[in-house]
Amino acid sequence: ETGVTQTPRHLVMGMTNKKSLKCEQHLGHNAMYWYKQSAKKPLELMFVYSLEERVENNSVPSRFSPECPNSSHLFLHLHTLQPEDSALYLCASSQDIQGVTYEQYFGPGTRLTVT
Amino acid sequence: GQNIDQPTEMTATEGAIVQINCTYQTSGFNGLFWYQQHAGEAPTFLSYNVLDGLEEKGRFSSFLSRSKGYSYLLLKELQMKDSASYLCAVKDSNYQLIWGAGTKLIIKP
């Protein structure tokens, strides 16, 4: 595997379910990100991790819970979601957080539908 | 507040040239990025500008004017595979990327 991978690619869940999204980066990067992408809206940054420490939490509802067990893996645990949470969830990584030239590399995303 | 504006949708003809504009108002500036995103796929990095002027990469060029808070992405010799969304993003003073909503580019034969 190369780059950034995400599983599952598609997920349908009921509002009472609990599920997890998984992201893995094979680039040796130190920073990882979760984004939410809704149609015709800008990417919304949800969480940022640097060397497994959470450094940003942009007022995300507690029904989204991130976990970063090591610098290569990132999870997003989901529970009691709402229909408006249906979106594409993208994971990204970068060499570091503060380097100005460091671009972010994205995974293919998980298309989440909440019924 | 922080804001990135770009047109929602543009249409162009195969073989032609198209310019996608992006204007921004952010808390600080640490560079501007352009990404390409095909439908159902991951965004992929196209270009980075931090100094004023034009950066050229093959058929794609990106221009920045920091004093005007303005950038554009220029695509030449358009091909059908260039049909995608183009995302403009600015890295602010906290090194966070602030994103525009993207411009959907439709290429017609």
PDB file of C-alpha atoms in Angstrom:
ATOM      1  CA  GLU A   1       0.000   0.000   0.000  1.00  0.00           C
ATOM      2  CA  THR A   2       1.162   3.494  -0.739  1.00  0.00           C
ATOM      3  CA  GLY A   3       0.002   6.961   0.241  1.00  0.00           C
ATOM      4  CA  VAL A   4      -3.023   7.313   2.480  1.00  0.00           C
ATOM      5  CA  THR A   5      -5.642   4.571   2.707  1.00  0.00           C
ATOM      6  CA  GLN A   6      -9.090   4.678   4.271  1.00  0.00           C
ATOM      7  CA  THR A   7     -11.595   1.987   5.146  1.00  0.00           C
ATOM      8  CA  PRO A   8     -14.412   1.471   4.613  1.00  0.00           C
ATOM      9  CA  ARG A   9     -14.999   3.401   1.390  1.00  0.00           C
ATOM     10  CA  HIS A  10     -18.755   3.426   1.928  1.00  0.00           C
ATOM     11  CA  LEU A  11     -20.746   3.160   5.145  1.00  0.00           C
ATOM     12  CA  VAL A  12     -24.465   3.249   5.835  1.00  0.00           C
ATOM     13  CA  MET A  13     -25.456   3.411   9.470  1.00  0.00           C
ATOM     14  CA  GLY A  14     -28.508   4.047  11.559  1.00  0.00           C
ATOM     15  CA  MET A  15     -28.632   6.832  14.097  1.00  0.00           C
ATOM     16  CA  THR A  16     -28.193   4.418  16.991  1.00  0.00           C
ATOM     17  CA  ASN A  17     -25.241   2.489  15.559  1.00  0.00           C
ATOM     18  CA  LYS A  18     -21.594   2.707  16.536  1.00  0.00           C
ATOM     19  CA  LYS A  19     -18.975   2.434  13.822  1.00  0.00           C
ATOM     20  CA  SER A  20     -15.363   3.430  13.217  1.00  0.00           C
ATOM     21  CA  LEU A  21     -13.502   4.863  10.254  1.00  0.00           C
ATOM     22  CA  LYS A  22      -9.880   3.887   9.768  1.00  0.00           C
ATOM     23  CA  CYS A  23      -7.045   5.783   8.121  1.00  0.00           C
ATOM     24  CA  GLU A  24      -3.472   4.650   7.541  1.00  0.00           C
ATOM     25  CA  GLN A  25      -0.607   6.625   6.024  1.00  0.00           C
ATOM     26  CA  HIS A  26       2.462   4.987   4.524  1.00  0.00           C
ATOM     27  CA  LEU A  27       4.439   8.207   4.021  1.00  0.00           C
ATOM     28  CA  GLY A  28       6.290   8.535   7.318  1.00  0.00           C
ATOM     29  CA  HIS A  29       4.450  11.757   8.106  1.00  0.00           C
ATOM     30  CA  ASN A  30       4.077  13.233  11.586  1.00  0.00           C
ATOM     31  CA  ALA A  31       0.706  14.979  11.208  1.00  0.00           C
ATOM     32  CA  MET A  32      -2.717  13.530  10.435  1.00  0.00           C
ATOM     33  CA  TYR A  33      -6.089  15.180   9.870  1.00  0.00           C
ATOM     34  CA  TRP A  34      -9.794  14.399   9.680  1.00  0.00           C
ATOM     35  CA  TYR A  35     -11.954  16.505   7.357  1.00  0.00           C
ATOM     36  CA  LYS A  36     -15.652  16.524   6.568  1.00  0.00           C
ATOM     37  CA  GLN A  37     -16.627  17.313   2.970  1.00  0.00           C
ATOM     38  CA  SER A  38     -20.263  18.154   2.214  1.00  0.00           C
ATOM     39  CA  ALA A  39     -21.571  19.001  -1.239  1.00  0.00           C
ATOM     40  CA  LYS A  40     -20.745  22.536  -2.385  1.00  0.00           C
ATOM     41  CA  LYS A  41     -19.164  23.420   0.970  1.00  0.00           C
ATOM     42  CA  PRO A  42     -15.527  23.996   1.897  1.00  0.00           C
ATOM     43  CA  LEU A  43     -13.629  21.209   3.546  1.00  0.00           C
ATOM     44  CA  GLU A  44     -14.238  21.374   7.291  1.00  0.00           C
ATOM     45  CA  LEU A  45     -11.258  20.538   9.463  1.00  0.00           C
ATOM     46  CA  MET A  46     -12.389  18.323  12.326  1.00  0.00           C
ATOM     47  CA  PHE A  47      -9.263  17.095  14.113  1.00  0.00           C
ATOM     48  CA  VAL A  48      -5.500  17.444  13.843  1.00  0.00           C
ATOM     49  CA  TYR A  49      -2.905  15.141  15.359  1.00  0.00           C
ATOM     50  CA  SER A  50       0.822  15.740  15.570  1.00  0.00           C
ATOM     51  CA  LEU A  51       2.952  12.788  16.699  1.00  0.00           C
ATOM     52  CA  GLU A  52      -0.147  11.115  18.156  1.00  0.00           C
ATOM     53  CA  GLU A  53      -1.149  14.187  20.168  1.00  0.00           C
ATOM     54  CA  ARG A  54      -4.372  15.993  19.353  1.00  0.00           C
ATOM     55  CA  VAL A  55      -3.594  19.617  18.616  1.00  0.00           C
ATOM     56  CA  GLU A  56      -6.856  20.823  17.153  1.00  0.00           C
ATOM     57  CA  ASN A  57     -10.514  20.117  17.781  1.00  0.00           C
ATOM     58  CA  ASN A  58     -12.672  22.520  15.838  1.00  0.00           C
ATOM     59  CA  SER A  59     -15.855  22.453  17.937  1.00  0.00           C
ATOM     60  CA  VAL A  60     -16.804  19.030  16.680  1.00  0.00           C
ATOM     61  CA  PRO A  61     -19.792  17.351  18.373  1.00  0.00           C
ATOM     62  CA  SER A  62     -18.878  14.668  20.886  1.00  0.00           C
ATOM     63  CA  ARG A  63     -20.592  12.014  18.769  1.00  0.00           C
ATOM     64  CA  PHE A  64     -17.337  12.086  16.762  1.00  0.00           C
ATOM     65  CA  SER A  65     -14.388  10.716  18.723  1.00  0.00           C
ATOM     66  CA  PRO A  66     -10.891  10.524  17.203  1.00  0.00           C
ATOM     67  CA  GLU A  67      -8.113   8.160  18.184  1.00  0.00           C
ATOM     68  CA  CYS A  68      -4.487   8.156  17.077  1.00  0.00           C
ATOM     69  CA  PRO A  69      -2.643   5.106  18.477  1.00  0.00           C
ATOM     70  CA  ASN A  70       0.539   5.844  16.508  1.00  0.00           C
ATOM     71  CA  SER A  71       1.751   8.257  13.854  1.00  0.00           C
ATOM     72  CA  SER A  72       0.600   5.985  11.010  1.00  0.00           C
ATOM     73  CA  HIS A  73      -2.953   5.266  12.099  1.00  0.00           C
ATOM     74  CA  LEU A  74      -5.975   7.441  12.759  1.00  0.00           C
ATOM     75  CA  PHE A  75      -9.500   6.404  13.665  1.00  0.00           C
ATOM     76  CA  LEU A  76     -12.786   8.264  13.838  1.00  0.00           C
ATOM     77  CA  HIS A  77     -15.303   6.616  16.137  1.00  0.00           C
ATOM     78  CA  LEU A  78     -18.926   7.415  15.383  1.00  0.00           C
ATOM     79  CA  HIS A  79     -21.967   7.034  17.626  1.00  0.00           C
ATOM     80  CA  THR A  80     -25.486   8.385  17.734  1.00  0.00           C
ATOM     81  CA  LEU A  81     -25.038  10.280  14.480  1.00  0.00           C
ATOM     82  CA  GLN A  82     -27.595  12.551  12.851  1.00  0.00           C
ATOM     83  CA  PRO A  83     -28.700  12.565   9.196  1.00  0.00           C
ATOM     84  CA  GLU A  84     -26.858  15.873   8.673  1.00  0.00           C
ATOM     85  CA  ASP A  85     -23.611  14.027   9.434  1.00  0.00           C
ATOM     86  CA  SER A  86     -23.922  12.272   6.075  1.00  0.00           C
ATOM     87  CA  ALA A  87     -20.892  13.407   4.082  1.00  0.00           C
ATOM     88  CA  LEU A  88     -17.524  12.352   2.706  1.00  0.00           C
ATOM     89  CA  TYR A  89     -14.963  11.981   5.492  1.00  0.00           C
ATOM     90  CA  LEU A  90     -11.418  12.536   4.334  1.00  0.00           C
ATOM     91  CA  CYS A  91      -8.220  11.674   6.118  1.00  0.00           C
ATOM     92  CA  ALA A  92      -5.001  13.488   5.269  1.00  0.00           C
ATOM     93  CA  SER A  93      -1.381  13.534   6.387  1.00  0.00           C
ATOM     94  CA  SER A  94       1.527  15.926   6.053  1.00  0.00           C
ATOM     95  CA  GLN A  95       5.213  15.904   6.934  1.00  0.00           C
ATOM     96  CA  ASP A  96       4.530  18.203   9.846  1.00  0.00           C
ATOM     97  CA  ILE A  97       1.983  20.773  10.958  1.00  0.00           C
ATOM     98  CA  GLN A  98       3.992  23.945  10.874  1.00  0.00           C
ATOM     99  CA  GLY A  99       6.031  23.690   7.702  1.00  0.00           C
ATOM    100  CA  VAL A 100       4.650  26.286   5.329  1.00  0.00           C
ATOM    101  CA  THR A 101       5.373  24.300   2.185  1.00  0.00           C
ATOM    102  CA  TYR A 102       4.127  20.963   3.446  1.00  0.00           C
ATOM    103  CA  GLU A 103       1.177  19.904   1.340  1.00  0.00           C
ATOM    104  CA  GLN A 104      -1.379  17.482   2.655  1.00  0.00           C
ATOM    105  CA  TYR A 105      -1.871  14.059   1.110  1.00  0.00           C
ATOM    106  CA  PHE A 106      -5.429  12.794   1.150  1.00  0.00           C
ATOM    107  CA  GLY A 107      -7.000   9.395   1.322  1.00  0.00           C
ATOM    108  CA  PRO A 108      -9.932   8.487  -0.948  1.00  0.00           C
ATOM    109  CA  GLY A 109     -12.467   9.126   1.783  1.00  0.00           C
ATOM    110  CA  THR A 110     -15.349   7.275   3.383  1.00  0.00           C
ATOM    111  CA  ARG A 111     -18.783   8.117   2.002  1.00  0.00           C
ATOM    112  CA  LEU A 112     -21.014   8.033   5.093  1.00  0.00           C
ATOM    113  CA  THR A 113     -24.809   7.893   4.951  1.00  0.00           C
ATOM    114  CA  VAL A 114     -26.799   8.161   8.181  1.00  0.00           C
ATOM    115  CA  THR A 115     -30.345   6.837   7.933  1.00  0.00           C
TER     116      THR A 115
ATOM    117  CA  GLY B   1     -13.741  35.918   9.766  1.00  0.00           C
ATOM    118  CA  GLN B   2     -11.716  33.941   7.282  1.00  0.00           C
ATOM    119  CA  ASN B   3     -13.033  33.511   3.777  1.00  0.00           C
ATOM    120  CA  ILE B   4     -12.000  31.960   0.485  1.00  0.00           C
ATOM    121  CA  ASP B   5     -14.087  32.717  -2.622  1.00  0.00           C
ATOM    122  CA  GLN B   6     -13.993  30.902  -5.918  1.00  0.00           C
ATOM    123  CA  PRO B   7     -16.611  30.388  -8.645  1.00  0.00           C
ATOM    124  CA  THR B   8     -18.917  27.424  -8.144  1.00  0.00           C
ATOM    125  CA  GLU B   9     -18.762  26.105 -11.676  1.00  0.00           C
ATOM    126  CA  MET B  10     -17.048  26.831 -14.982  1.00  0.00           C
ATOM    127  CA  THR B  11     -17.335  25.338 -18.450  1.00  0.00           C
ATOM    128  CA  ALA B  12     -14.604  25.260 -21.093  1.00  0.00           C
ATOM    129  CA  THR B  13     -13.845  23.557 -24.381  1.00  0.00           C
ATOM    130  CA  GLU B  14     -11.281  20.831 -24.976  1.00  0.00           C
ATOM    131  CA  GLY B  15      -8.011  22.343 -26.195  1.00  0.00           C
ATOM    132  CA  ALA B  16      -8.802  25.805 -24.811  1.00  0.00           C
ATOM    133  CA  ILE B  17      -7.447  27.747 -21.823  1.00  0.00           C
ATOM    134  CA  VAL B  18      -9.337  28.397 -18.594  1.00  0.00           C
ATOM    135  CA  GLN B  19      -8.536  30.581 -15.585  1.00  0.00           C
ATOM    136  CA  ILE B  20     -10.008  29.770 -12.166  1.00  0.00           C
ATOM    137  CA  ASN B  21      -9.872  32.662  -9.726  1.00  0.00           C
ATOM    138  CA  CYS B  22      -9.593  32.591  -5.961  1.00  0.00           C
ATOM    139  CA  THR B  23      -9.789  35.531  -3.550  1.00  0.00           C
ATOM    140  CA  TYR B  24      -9.055  35.227   0.126  1.00  0.00           C
ATOM    141  CA  GLN B  25      -9.257  37.024   3.452  1.00  0.00           C
ATOM    142  CA  THR B  26      -7.425  35.179   6.195  1.00  0.00           C
ATOM    143  CA  SER B  27      -5.726  35.708   9.534  1.00  0.00           C
ATOM    144  CA  GLY B  28      -2.160  35.696   8.300  1.00  0.00           C
ATOM    145  CA  PHE B  29      -0.769  34.075   5.199  1.00  0.00           C
ATOM    146  CA  ASN B  30       1.649  31.172   4.915  1.00  0.00           C
ATOM    147  CA  GLY B  31       1.036  30.180   1.345  1.00  0.00           C
ATOM    148  CA  LEU B  32      -1.751  29.257  -1.048  1.00  0.00           C
ATOM    149  CA  PHE B  33      -2.427  25.775  -2.392  1.00  0.00           C
ATOM    150  CA  TRP B  34      -4.400  24.444  -5.334  1.00  0.00           C
ATOM    151  CA  TYR B  35      -5.754  20.917  -5.318  1.00  0.00           C
ATOM    152  CA  GLN B  36      -7.588  18.891  -7.953  1.00  0.00           C
ATOM    153  CA  GLN B  37     -10.386  16.523  -6.982  1.00  0.00           C
ATOM    154  CA  HIS B  38     -12.035  14.164  -9.436  1.00  0.00           C
ATOM    155  CA  ALA B  39     -15.530  13.016  -8.506  1.00  0.00           C
ATOM    156  CA  GLY B  40     -15.402  10.317  -5.851  1.00  0.00           C
ATOM    157  CA  GLU B  41     -11.644  10.603  -5.417  1.00  0.00           C
ATOM    158  CA  ALA B  42      -9.133  12.196  -3.047  1.00  0.00           C
ATOM    159  CA  PRO B  43      -7.955  15.770  -3.557  1.00  0.00           C
ATOM    160  CA  THR B  44      -4.460  15.807  -5.035  1.00  0.00           C
ATOM    161  CA  PHE B  45      -1.911  18.602  -4.719  1.00  0.00           C
ATOM    162  CA  LEU B  46      -1.338  20.759  -7.802  1.00  0.00           C
ATOM    163  CA  SER B  47       0.626  23.836  -6.771  1.00  0.00           C
ATOM    164  CA  TYR B  48       1.878  26.059  -3.981  1.00  0.00           C
ATOM    165  CA  ASN B  49       2.522  29.825  -4.032  1.00  0.00           C
ATOM    166  CA  VAL B  50       3.965  31.873  -1.202  1.00  0.00           C
ATOM    167  CA  LEU B  51       5.625  34.712  -3.139  1.00  0.00           C
ATOM    168  CA  ASP B  52       3.959  36.982  -5.684  1.00  0.00           C
ATOM    169  CA  GLY B  53       4.163  35.853  -9.256  1.00  0.00           C
ATOM    170  CA  LEU B  54       3.565  32.939 -11.536  1.00  0.00           C
ATOM    171  CA  GLU B  55       4.541  29.318 -10.934  1.00  0.00           C
ATOM    172  CA  GLU B  56       4.413  27.072 -13.991  1.00  0.00           C
ATOM    173  CA  LYS B  57       4.125  23.300 -14.019  1.00  0.00           C
ATOM    174  CA  GLY B  58       3.519  21.903 -17.448  1.00  0.00           C
ATOM    175  CA  ARG B  59      -0.004  22.741 -18.612  1.00  0.00           C
ATOM    176  CA  PHE B  60      -0.891  24.211 -15.217  1.00  0.00           C
ATOM    177  CA  SER B  61       0.226  27.586 -13.827  1.00  0.00           C
ATOM    178  CA  SER B  62      -0.692  29.348 -10.606  1.00  0.00           C
ATOM    179  CA  PHE B  63      -0.437  33.047  -9.889  1.00  0.00           C
ATOM    180  CA  LEU B  64      -0.431  34.916  -6.582  1.00  0.00           C
ATOM    181  CA  SER B  65      -0.849  38.558  -5.592  1.00  0.00           C
ATOM    182  CA  ARG B  66      -0.615  38.863  -1.814  1.00  0.00           C
ATOM    183  CA  SER B  67      -1.447  42.586  -1.792  1.00  0.00           C
ATOM    184  CA  LYS B  68      -4.738  41.857  -3.587  1.00  0.00           C
ATOM    185  CA  GLY B  69      -5.521  38.622  -1.756  1.00  0.00           C
ATOM    186  CA  TYR B  70      -5.866  36.966  -5.128  1.00  0.00           C
ATOM    187  CA  SER B  71      -4.740  33.877  -6.957  1.00  0.00           C
ATOM    188  CA  TYR B  72      -5.635  32.087 -10.139  1.00  0.00           C
ATOM    189  CA  LEU B  73      -5.037  28.665 -11.600  1.00  0.00           C
ATOM    190  CA  LEU B  74      -4.480  28.620 -15.351  1.00  0.00           C
ATOM    191  CA  LEU B  75      -5.044  25.417 -17.281  1.00  0.00           C
ATOM    192  CA  LYS B  76      -3.856  25.271 -20.898  1.00  0.00           C
ATOM    193  CA  GLU B  77      -4.568  22.809 -23.708  1.00  0.00           C
ATOM    194  CA  LEU B  78      -7.534  21.459 -21.796  1.00  0.00           C
ATOM    195  CA  GLN B  79      -8.169  17.743 -21.897  1.00  0.00           C
ATOM    196  CA  MET B  80     -11.323  15.846 -20.977  1.00  0.00           C
ATOM    197  CA  LYS B  81      -9.509  14.376 -17.964  1.00  0.00           C
ATOM    198  CA  ASP B  82      -9.199  17.909 -16.549  1.00  0.00           C
ATOM    199  CA  SER B  83     -12.911  17.777 -15.700  1.00  0.00           C
ATOM    200  CA  ALA B  84     -12.776  17.943 -11.910  1.00  0.00           C
ATOM    201  CA  SER B  85     -13.205  20.264  -8.964  1.00  0.00           C
ATOM    202  CA  TYR B  86     -10.367  22.647  -8.193  1.00  0.00           C
ATOM    203  CA  LEU B  87      -9.898  23.623  -4.566  1.00  0.00           C
ATOM    204  CA  CYS B  88      -8.116  26.746  -3.373  1.00  0.00           C
ATOM    205  CA  ALA B  89      -6.736  26.748   0.186  1.00  0.00           C
ATOM    206  CA  VAL B  90      -4.725  29.246   2.234  1.00  0.00           C
ATOM    207  CA  LYS B  91      -2.473  28.358   5.139  1.00  0.00           C
ATOM    208  CA  ASP B  92      -3.175  30.905   7.879  1.00  0.00           C
ATOM    209  CA  SER B  93      -1.015  32.212  10.727  1.00  0.00           C
ATOM    210  CA  ASN B  94      -1.746  29.048  12.750  1.00  0.00           C
ATOM    211  CA  TYR B  95      -0.633  26.897   9.795  1.00  0.00           C
ATOM    212  CA  GLN B  96      -4.192  25.663   9.310  1.00  0.00           C
ATOM    213  CA  LEU B  97      -5.520  25.287   5.786  1.00  0.00           C
ATOM    214  CA  ILE B  98      -8.612  27.397   5.101  1.00  0.00           C
ATOM    215  CA  TRP B  99     -10.476  25.981   2.135  1.00  0.00           C
ATOM    216  CA  GLY B 100     -12.695  27.373  -0.586  1.00  0.00           C
ATOM    217  CA  ALA B 101     -15.782  25.434  -1.637  1.00  0.00           C
ATOM    218  CA  GLY B 102     -14.155  24.430  -4.917  1.00  0.00           C
ATOM    219  CA  THR B 103     -14.783  25.179  -8.579  1.00  0.00           C
ATOM    220  CA  LYS B 104     -16.311  22.420 -10.658  1.00  0.00           C
ATOM    221  CA  LEU B 105     -14.756  22.547 -14.126  1.00  0.00           C
ATOM    222  CA  ILE B 106     -16.688  20.952 -16.962  1.00  0.00           C
ATOM    223  CA  ILE B 107     -14.816  20.306 -20.211  1.00  0.00           C
ATOM    224  CA  LYS B 108     -16.859  19.942 -23.386  1.00  0.00           C
ATOM    225  CA  PRO B 109     -15.591  18.352 -26.620  1.00  0.00           C
TER     226      PRO B 109
END
